[in-house]
Coordinates of C-alpha atoms and ligand atoms in Angstrom, one line a residue:
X1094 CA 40.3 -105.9 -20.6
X1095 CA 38.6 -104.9 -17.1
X1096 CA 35.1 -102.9 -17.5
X1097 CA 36.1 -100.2 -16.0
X1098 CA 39.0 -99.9 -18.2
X1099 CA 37.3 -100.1 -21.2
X1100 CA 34.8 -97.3 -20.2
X1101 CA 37.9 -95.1 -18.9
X1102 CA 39.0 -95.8 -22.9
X1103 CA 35.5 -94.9 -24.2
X1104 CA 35.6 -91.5 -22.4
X1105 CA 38.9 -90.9 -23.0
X1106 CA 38.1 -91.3 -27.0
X1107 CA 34.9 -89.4 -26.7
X1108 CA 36.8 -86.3 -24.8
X1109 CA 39.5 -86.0 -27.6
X1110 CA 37.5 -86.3 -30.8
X1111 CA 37.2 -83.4 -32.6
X1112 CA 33.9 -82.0 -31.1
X1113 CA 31.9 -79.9 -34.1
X1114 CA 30.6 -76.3 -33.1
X1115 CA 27.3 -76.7 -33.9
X1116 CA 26.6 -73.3 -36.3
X1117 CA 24.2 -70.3 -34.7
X1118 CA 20.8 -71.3 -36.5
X1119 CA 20.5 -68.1 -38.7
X1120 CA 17.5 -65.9 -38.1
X1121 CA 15.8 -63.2 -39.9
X1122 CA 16.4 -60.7 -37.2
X1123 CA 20.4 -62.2 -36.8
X1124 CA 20.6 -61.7 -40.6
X1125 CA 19.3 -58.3 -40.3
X1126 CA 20.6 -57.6 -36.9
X1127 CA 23.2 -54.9 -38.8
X1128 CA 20.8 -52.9 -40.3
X1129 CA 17.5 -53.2 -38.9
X1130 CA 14.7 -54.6 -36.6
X1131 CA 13.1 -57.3 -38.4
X1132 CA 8.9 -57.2 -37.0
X1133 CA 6.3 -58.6 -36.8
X1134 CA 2.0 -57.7 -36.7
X1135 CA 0.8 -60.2 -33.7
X1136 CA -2.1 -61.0 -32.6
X1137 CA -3.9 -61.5 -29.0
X1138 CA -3.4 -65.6 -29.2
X1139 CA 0.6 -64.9 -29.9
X1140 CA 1.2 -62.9 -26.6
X1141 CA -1.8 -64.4 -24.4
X1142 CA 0.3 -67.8 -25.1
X1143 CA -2.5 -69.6 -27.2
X1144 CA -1.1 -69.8 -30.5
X1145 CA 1.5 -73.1 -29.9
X1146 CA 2.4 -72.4 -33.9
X1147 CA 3.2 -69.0 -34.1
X1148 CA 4.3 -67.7 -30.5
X1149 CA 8.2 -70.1 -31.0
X1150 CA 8.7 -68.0 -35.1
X1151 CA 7.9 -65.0 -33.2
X1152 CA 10.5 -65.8 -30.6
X1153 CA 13.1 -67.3 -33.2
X1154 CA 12.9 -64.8 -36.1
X1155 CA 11.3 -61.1 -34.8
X1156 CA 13.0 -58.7 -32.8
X1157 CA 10.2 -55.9 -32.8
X1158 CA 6.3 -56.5 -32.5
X1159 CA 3.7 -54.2 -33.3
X1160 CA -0.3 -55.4 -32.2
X1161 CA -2.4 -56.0 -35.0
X1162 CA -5.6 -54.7 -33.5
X1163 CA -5.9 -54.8 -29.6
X1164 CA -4.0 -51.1 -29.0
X1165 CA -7.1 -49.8 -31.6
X1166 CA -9.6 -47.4 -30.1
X1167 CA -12.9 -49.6 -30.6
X1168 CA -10.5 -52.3 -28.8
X1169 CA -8.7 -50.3 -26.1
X1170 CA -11.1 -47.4 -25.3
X1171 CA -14.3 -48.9 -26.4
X1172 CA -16.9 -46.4 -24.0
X1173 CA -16.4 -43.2 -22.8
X1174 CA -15.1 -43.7 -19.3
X1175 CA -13.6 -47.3 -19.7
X1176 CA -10.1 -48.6 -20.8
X1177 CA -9.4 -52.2 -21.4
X1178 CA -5.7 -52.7 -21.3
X1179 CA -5.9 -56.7 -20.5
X1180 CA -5.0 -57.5 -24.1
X1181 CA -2.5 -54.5 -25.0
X1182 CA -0.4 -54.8 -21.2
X1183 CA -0.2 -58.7 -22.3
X1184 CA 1.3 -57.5 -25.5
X1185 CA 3.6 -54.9 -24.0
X1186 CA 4.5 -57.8 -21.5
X1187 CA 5.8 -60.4 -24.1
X1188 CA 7.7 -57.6 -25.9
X1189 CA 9.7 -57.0 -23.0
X1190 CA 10.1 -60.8 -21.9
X1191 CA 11.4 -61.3 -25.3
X1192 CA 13.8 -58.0 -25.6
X1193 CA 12.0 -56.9 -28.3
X1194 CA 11.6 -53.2 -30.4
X1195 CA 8.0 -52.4 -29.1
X1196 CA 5.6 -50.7 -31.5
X1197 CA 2.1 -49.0 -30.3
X1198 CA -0.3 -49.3 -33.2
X1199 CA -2.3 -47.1 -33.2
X1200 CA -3.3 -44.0 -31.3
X1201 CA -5.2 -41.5 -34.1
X1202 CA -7.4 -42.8 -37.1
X1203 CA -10.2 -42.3 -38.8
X1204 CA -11.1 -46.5 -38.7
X1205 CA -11.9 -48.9 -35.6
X1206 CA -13.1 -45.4 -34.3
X1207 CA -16.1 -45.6 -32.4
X1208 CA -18.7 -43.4 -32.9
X1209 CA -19.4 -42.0 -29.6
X1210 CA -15.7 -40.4 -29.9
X1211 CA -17.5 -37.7 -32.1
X1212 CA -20.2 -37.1 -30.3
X1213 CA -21.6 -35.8 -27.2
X1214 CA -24.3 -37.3 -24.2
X1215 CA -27.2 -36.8 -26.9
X1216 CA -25.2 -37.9 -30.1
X1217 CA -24.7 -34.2 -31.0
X1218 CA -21.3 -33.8 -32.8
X1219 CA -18.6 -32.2 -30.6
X1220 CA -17.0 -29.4 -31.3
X1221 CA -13.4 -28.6 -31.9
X1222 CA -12.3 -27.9 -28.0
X1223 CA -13.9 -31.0 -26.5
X1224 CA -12.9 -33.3 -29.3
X1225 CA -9.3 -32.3 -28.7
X1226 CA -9.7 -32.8 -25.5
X1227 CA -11.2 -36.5 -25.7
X1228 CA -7.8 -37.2 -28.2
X1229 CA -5.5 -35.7 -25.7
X1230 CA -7.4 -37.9 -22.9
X1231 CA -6.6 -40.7 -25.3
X1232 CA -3.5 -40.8 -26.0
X1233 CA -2.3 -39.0 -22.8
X1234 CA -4.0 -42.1 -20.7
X1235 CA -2.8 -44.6 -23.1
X1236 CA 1.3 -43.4 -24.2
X1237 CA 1.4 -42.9 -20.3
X1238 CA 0.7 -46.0 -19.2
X1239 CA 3.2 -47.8 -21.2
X1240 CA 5.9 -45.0 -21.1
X1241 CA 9.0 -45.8 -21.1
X1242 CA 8.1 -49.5 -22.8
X1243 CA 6.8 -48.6 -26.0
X1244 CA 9.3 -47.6 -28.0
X1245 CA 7.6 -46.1 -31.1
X1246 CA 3.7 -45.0 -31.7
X1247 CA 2.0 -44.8 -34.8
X1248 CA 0.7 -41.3 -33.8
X1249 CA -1.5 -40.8 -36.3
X1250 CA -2.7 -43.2 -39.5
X1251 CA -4.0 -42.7 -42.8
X1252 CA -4.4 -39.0 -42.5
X1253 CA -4.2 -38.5 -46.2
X1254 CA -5.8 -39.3 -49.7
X1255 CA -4.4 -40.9 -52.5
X1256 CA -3.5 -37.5 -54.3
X1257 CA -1.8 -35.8 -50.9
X1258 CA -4.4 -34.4 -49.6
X1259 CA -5.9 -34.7 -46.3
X1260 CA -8.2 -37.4 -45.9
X1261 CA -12.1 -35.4 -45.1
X1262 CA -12.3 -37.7 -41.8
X1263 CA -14.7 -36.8 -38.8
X1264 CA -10.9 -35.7 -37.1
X1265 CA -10.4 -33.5 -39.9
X1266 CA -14.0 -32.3 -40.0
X1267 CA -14.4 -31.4 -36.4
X1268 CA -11.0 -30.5 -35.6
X1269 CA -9.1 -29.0 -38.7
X1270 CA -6.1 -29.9 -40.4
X1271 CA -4.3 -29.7 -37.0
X1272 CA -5.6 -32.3 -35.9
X1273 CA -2.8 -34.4 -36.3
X1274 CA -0.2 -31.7 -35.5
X1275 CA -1.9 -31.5 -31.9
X1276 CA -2.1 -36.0 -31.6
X1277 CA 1.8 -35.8 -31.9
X1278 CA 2.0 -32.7 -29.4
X1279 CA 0.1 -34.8 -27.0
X1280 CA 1.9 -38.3 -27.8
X1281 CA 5.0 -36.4 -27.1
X1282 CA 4.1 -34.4 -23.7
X1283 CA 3.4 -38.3 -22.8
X1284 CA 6.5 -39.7 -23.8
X1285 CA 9.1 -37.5 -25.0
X1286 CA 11.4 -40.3 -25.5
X1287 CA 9.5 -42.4 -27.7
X1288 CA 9.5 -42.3 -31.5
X1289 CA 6.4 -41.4 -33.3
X1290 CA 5.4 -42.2 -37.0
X1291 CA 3.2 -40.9 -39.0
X1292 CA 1.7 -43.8 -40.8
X1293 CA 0.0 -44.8 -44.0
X1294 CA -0.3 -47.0 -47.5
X1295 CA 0.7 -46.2 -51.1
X1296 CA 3.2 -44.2 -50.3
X1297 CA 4.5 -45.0 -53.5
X1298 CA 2.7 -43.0 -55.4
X1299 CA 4.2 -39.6 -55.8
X1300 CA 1.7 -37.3 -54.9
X1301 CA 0.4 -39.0 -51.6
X1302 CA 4.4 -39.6 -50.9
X1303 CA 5.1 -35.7 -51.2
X1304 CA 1.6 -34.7 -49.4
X1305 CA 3.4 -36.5 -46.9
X1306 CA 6.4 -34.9 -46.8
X1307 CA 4.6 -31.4 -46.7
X1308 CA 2.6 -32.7 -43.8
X1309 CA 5.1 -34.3 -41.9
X1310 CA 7.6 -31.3 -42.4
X1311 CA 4.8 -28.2 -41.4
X1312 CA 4.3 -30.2 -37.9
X1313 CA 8.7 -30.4 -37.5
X1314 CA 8.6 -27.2 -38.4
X1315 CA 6.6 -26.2 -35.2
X1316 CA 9.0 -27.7 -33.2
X1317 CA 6.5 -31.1 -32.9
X1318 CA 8.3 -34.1 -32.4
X1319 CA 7.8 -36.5 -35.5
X1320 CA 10.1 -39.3 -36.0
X1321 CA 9.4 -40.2 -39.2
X1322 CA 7.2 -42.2 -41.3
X1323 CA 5.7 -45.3 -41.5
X1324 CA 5.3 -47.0 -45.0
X1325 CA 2.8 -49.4 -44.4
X1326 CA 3.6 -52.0 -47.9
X1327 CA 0.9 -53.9 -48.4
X1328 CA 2.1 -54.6 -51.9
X1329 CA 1.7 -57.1 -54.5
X1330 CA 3.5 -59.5 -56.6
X1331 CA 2.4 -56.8 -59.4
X1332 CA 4.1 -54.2 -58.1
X1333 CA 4.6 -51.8 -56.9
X1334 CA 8.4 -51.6 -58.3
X1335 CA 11.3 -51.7 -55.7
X1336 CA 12.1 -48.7 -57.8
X1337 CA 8.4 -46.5 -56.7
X1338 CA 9.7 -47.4 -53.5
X1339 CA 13.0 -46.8 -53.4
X1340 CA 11.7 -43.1 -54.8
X1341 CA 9.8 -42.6 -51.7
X1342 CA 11.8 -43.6 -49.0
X1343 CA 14.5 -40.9 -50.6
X1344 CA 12.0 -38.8 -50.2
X1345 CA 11.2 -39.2 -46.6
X1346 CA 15.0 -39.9 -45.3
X1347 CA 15.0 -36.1 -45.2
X1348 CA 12.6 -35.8 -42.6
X1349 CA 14.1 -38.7 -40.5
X1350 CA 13.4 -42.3 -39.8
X1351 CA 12.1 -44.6 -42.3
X1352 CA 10.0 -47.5 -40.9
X1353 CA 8.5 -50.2 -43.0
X1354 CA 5.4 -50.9 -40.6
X1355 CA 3.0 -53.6 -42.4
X1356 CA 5.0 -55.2 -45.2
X1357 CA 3.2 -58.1 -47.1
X1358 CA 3.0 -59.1 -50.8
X1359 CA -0.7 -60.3 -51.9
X1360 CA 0.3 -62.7 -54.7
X1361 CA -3.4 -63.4 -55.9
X1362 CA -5.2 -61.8 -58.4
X1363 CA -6.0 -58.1 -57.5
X1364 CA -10.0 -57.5 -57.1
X1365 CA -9.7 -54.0 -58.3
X1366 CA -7.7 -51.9 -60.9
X1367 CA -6.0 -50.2 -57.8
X1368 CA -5.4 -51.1 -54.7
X1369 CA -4.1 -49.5 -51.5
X1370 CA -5.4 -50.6 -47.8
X1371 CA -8.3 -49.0 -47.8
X1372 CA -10.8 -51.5 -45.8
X1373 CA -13.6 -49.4 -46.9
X1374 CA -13.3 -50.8 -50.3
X1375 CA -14.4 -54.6 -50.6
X1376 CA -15.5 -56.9 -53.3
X1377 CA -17.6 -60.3 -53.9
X1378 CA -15.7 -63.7 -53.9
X1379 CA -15.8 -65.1 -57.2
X1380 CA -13.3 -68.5 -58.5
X1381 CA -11.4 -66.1 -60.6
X1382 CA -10.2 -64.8 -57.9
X1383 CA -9.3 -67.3 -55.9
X1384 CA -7.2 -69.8 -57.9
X1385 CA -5.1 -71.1 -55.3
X1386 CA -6.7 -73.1 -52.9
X1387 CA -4.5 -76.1 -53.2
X1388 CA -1.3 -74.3 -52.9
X1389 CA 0.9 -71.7 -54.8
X1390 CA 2.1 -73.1 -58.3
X1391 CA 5.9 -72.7 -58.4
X1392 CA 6.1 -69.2 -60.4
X1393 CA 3.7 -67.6 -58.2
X1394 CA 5.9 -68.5 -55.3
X1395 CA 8.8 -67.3 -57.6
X1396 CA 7.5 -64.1 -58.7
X1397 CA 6.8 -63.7 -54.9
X1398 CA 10.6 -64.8 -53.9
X1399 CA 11.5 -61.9 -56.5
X1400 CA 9.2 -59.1 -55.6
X1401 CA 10.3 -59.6 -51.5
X1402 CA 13.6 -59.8 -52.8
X1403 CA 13.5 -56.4 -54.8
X1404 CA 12.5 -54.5 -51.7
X1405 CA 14.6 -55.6 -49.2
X1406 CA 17.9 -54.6 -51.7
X1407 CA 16.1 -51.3 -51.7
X1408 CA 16.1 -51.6 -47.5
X1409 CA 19.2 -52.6 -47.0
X1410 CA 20.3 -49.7 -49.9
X1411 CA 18.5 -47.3 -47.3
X1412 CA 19.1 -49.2 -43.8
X1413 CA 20.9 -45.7 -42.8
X1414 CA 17.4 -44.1 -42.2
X1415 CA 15.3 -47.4 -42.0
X1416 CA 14.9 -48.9 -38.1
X1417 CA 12.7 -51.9 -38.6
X1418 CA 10.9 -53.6 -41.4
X1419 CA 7.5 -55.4 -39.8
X1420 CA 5.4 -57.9 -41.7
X1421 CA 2.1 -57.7 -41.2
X1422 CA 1.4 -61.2 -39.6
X1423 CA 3.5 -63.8 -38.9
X1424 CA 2.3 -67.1 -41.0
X1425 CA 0.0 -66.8 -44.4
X1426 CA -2.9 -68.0 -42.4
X1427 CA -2.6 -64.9 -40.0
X1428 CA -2.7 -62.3 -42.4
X1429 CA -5.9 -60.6 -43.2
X1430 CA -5.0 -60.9 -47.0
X1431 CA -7.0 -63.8 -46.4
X1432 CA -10.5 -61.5 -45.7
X1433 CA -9.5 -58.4 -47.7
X1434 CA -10.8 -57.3 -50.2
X1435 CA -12.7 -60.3 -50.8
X1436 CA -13.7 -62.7 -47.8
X1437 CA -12.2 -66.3 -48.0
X1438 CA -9.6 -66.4 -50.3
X1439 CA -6.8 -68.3 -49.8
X1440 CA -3.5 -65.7 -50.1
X1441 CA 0.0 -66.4 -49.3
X1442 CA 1.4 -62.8 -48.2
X1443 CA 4.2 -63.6 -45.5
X1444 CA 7.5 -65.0 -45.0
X1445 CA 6.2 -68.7 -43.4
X1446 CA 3.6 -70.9 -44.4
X1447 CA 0.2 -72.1 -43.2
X1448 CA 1.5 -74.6 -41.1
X1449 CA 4.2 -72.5 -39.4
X1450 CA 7.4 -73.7 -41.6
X1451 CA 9.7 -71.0 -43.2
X1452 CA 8.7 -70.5 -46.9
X1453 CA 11.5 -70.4 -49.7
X1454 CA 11.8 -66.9 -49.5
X1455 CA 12.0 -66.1 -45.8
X1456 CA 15.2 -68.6 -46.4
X1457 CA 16.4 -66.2 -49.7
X1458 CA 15.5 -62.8 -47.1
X1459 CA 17.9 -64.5 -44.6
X1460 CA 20.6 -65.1 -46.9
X1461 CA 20.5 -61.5 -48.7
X1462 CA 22.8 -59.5 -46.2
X1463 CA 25.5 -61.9 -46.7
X1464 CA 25.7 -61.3 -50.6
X1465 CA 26.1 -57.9 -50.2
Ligands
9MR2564 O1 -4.9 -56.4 -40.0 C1 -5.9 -55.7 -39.4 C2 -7.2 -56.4 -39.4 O2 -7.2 -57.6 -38.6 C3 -8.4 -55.5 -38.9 O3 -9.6 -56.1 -39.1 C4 -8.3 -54.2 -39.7 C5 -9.3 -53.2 -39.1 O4 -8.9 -52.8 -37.8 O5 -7.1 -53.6 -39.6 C6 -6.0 -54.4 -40.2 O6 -4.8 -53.7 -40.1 C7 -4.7 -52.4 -40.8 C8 -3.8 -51.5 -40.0 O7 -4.3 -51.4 -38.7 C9 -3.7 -50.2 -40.7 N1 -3.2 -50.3 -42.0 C10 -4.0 -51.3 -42.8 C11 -4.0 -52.6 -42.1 C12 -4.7 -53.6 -43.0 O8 -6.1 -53.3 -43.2

């Protein structure tokens, strides 16, 4: 047999063989890609292109981003007359490279607020009118810059106690309970096409779930754009129930859009009786607390699998008024579980592991839709 025949065979064989479609890898965001956005919390090494690890799961599995601290005031407004967008336009840049639902986090809150915000040239407090006007300067400078490319705001965060009522913040102090009505008028004249969230933790609870609703309703009711709300979840494996949550989000599906904004589930040892996100409230690192150093013994990781697993039924039960569920970091060695509310423990909070590799239950998340 010639050579050249015998390759013309070869290729002929190779051409006709069956050839296998290789399968579409599945994603969280294409399992979810139904229902809702599927985010994630980055931070300034995922979108200024350091972090090798955690920039390709971002890419692979997220379809909406939210910053975890560079669109804060102390970061983004940290002096009176100066702005420092390097960080947040390199966010808003790798959103948009990427196709991605872009959240701004966070325009109005009573932490990561600098003091001079308050205060005037010689550290006098300000009064109402030129406090407004420094929050209006804020977010006006700020929405209006990315207009158009952010597509939701967290207007205004952690406005309220645990009981429902407002939270006594220097906002709330200087400026009165409208303060927050007025931070979504101004978000709004900015970018009337963006959503806007109101934003908070332990939402769960019932009272702080329906001071929210009475909050959120009184500013709709002025004819002030407000989306919806943002539950932020920080849970734990303890609970809350898919159940309290569940409660809530009925709750809030009459004012609009449900957002799950900061989801994570804290499987060690809780430092306190009750726990929100309060970052206020800290405590002392003792062993007790911090069992597992070595890795996460196989019913942790199950009771984990299960609690993750119980809210996103309750999501996907609700994904009519729910538009994105966003972790709050993207691998356990991200997430500021880690420092809160006790410094250098080793917690296991998110959907992929410490060295980048999808945990069991992101892999049980992905397969969820298609049991339903
Ligand atoms: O995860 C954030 C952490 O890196 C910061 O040190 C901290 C203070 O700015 O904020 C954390 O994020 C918080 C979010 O902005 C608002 N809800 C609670 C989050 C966890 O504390």
């Amino acid at each position: 047999m010639s050579k050249s025949f015998f390759l013309f065979l070869a290729a002929l064989i190779v051409t006709c063989s069956p050839q296998e479609k290789p399968e579409t890898e599945q994603t969280l965001a294409s399992a979810y890609q139904d229902y809702f956005y599927i985010g994630a919390a980055l931070n300034t090494s995922q979108y200024n292109g350091t972090d090798q690890r955690g920039i390709p799961i971002v890419k692979k599995h997220f379809n909406s981003i939210t910053p975890e601290n560079d669109l804060k005031w102390d970061r983004i407004h940290p002096q009176p007359n100066r702005f420092n967008f390097e960080e947040a336009d390199q966010f808003v840049e790798f959103g948009e490279k990427n196709d991605m639902f872009i959240v701004g986090h966070v325009l109005v809150w009573h932490s990561q607020t600098p003091d001079w915000v308050f205060e005037d040239e010689n550290g006098e407090e300000l009064s109402r009118e030129a406090l407004l006007e420094r929050m209006e300067n804020h977010i006006t400078t700020i929405v209006t810059r990315y207009k158009g490319r952010v597509n939701g705001w967290d207007v205004v965060n952690e406005a309220l106690n645990d009981d429902g009522s407002l939270r006594e913040s220097k906002w709330y102090q200087i400026i009165g309970a409208d303060f927050i009505a007025k931070a979504f008028e101004f978000a709004q004249a900015a970018d009337p096409d963006a959503e806007l969230y109101y934003n908070d933790y332990s939402l769960f609870l019932p009272e702080k779930a329906d001071g929210a609703v009475r909050l959120v309703k009184e500013i709709q009711e002025q004819g002030i754009k407000v989306t919806g709300i943002g539950i932020q979840g920080h849970y734990m494996i303890g609970g809350p129930s898919g159940e309290e949550v569940e409660t809530s989000i009925k709750k809030f599906k009459e004012l609009g859009v449900v957002a799950i904004t900061e989801l994570d589930v804290d499987v060690l040892p809780a430092a306190f009786q009750f726990m929100g996100a309060d970052i206020s409230m800290r405590a002392d690192l003792r062993d007790e607390l911090n069992p597992y150093t070595e890795g996460m013994p196989d019913s942790i990781k199950q009771a984990q699998i299960d609690r993750y697993t119980e809210y996103f039924e309750v999501f996907m039960r609700h994904r009519d008024a729910i538009n994105r569920v966003t972790t709050w970091g993207v691998t356990d060695g991200d997430s500021w579980k880690n420092g809160w509310p006790v410094s250098g423990r080793t917690n296991y909070a998110l959907l992929f592991d410490r060295q980048g590799n999808e945990k069991e239950v992101a892999k049980v998340l992905m397969e969820l839709p298609s049991k339903k």
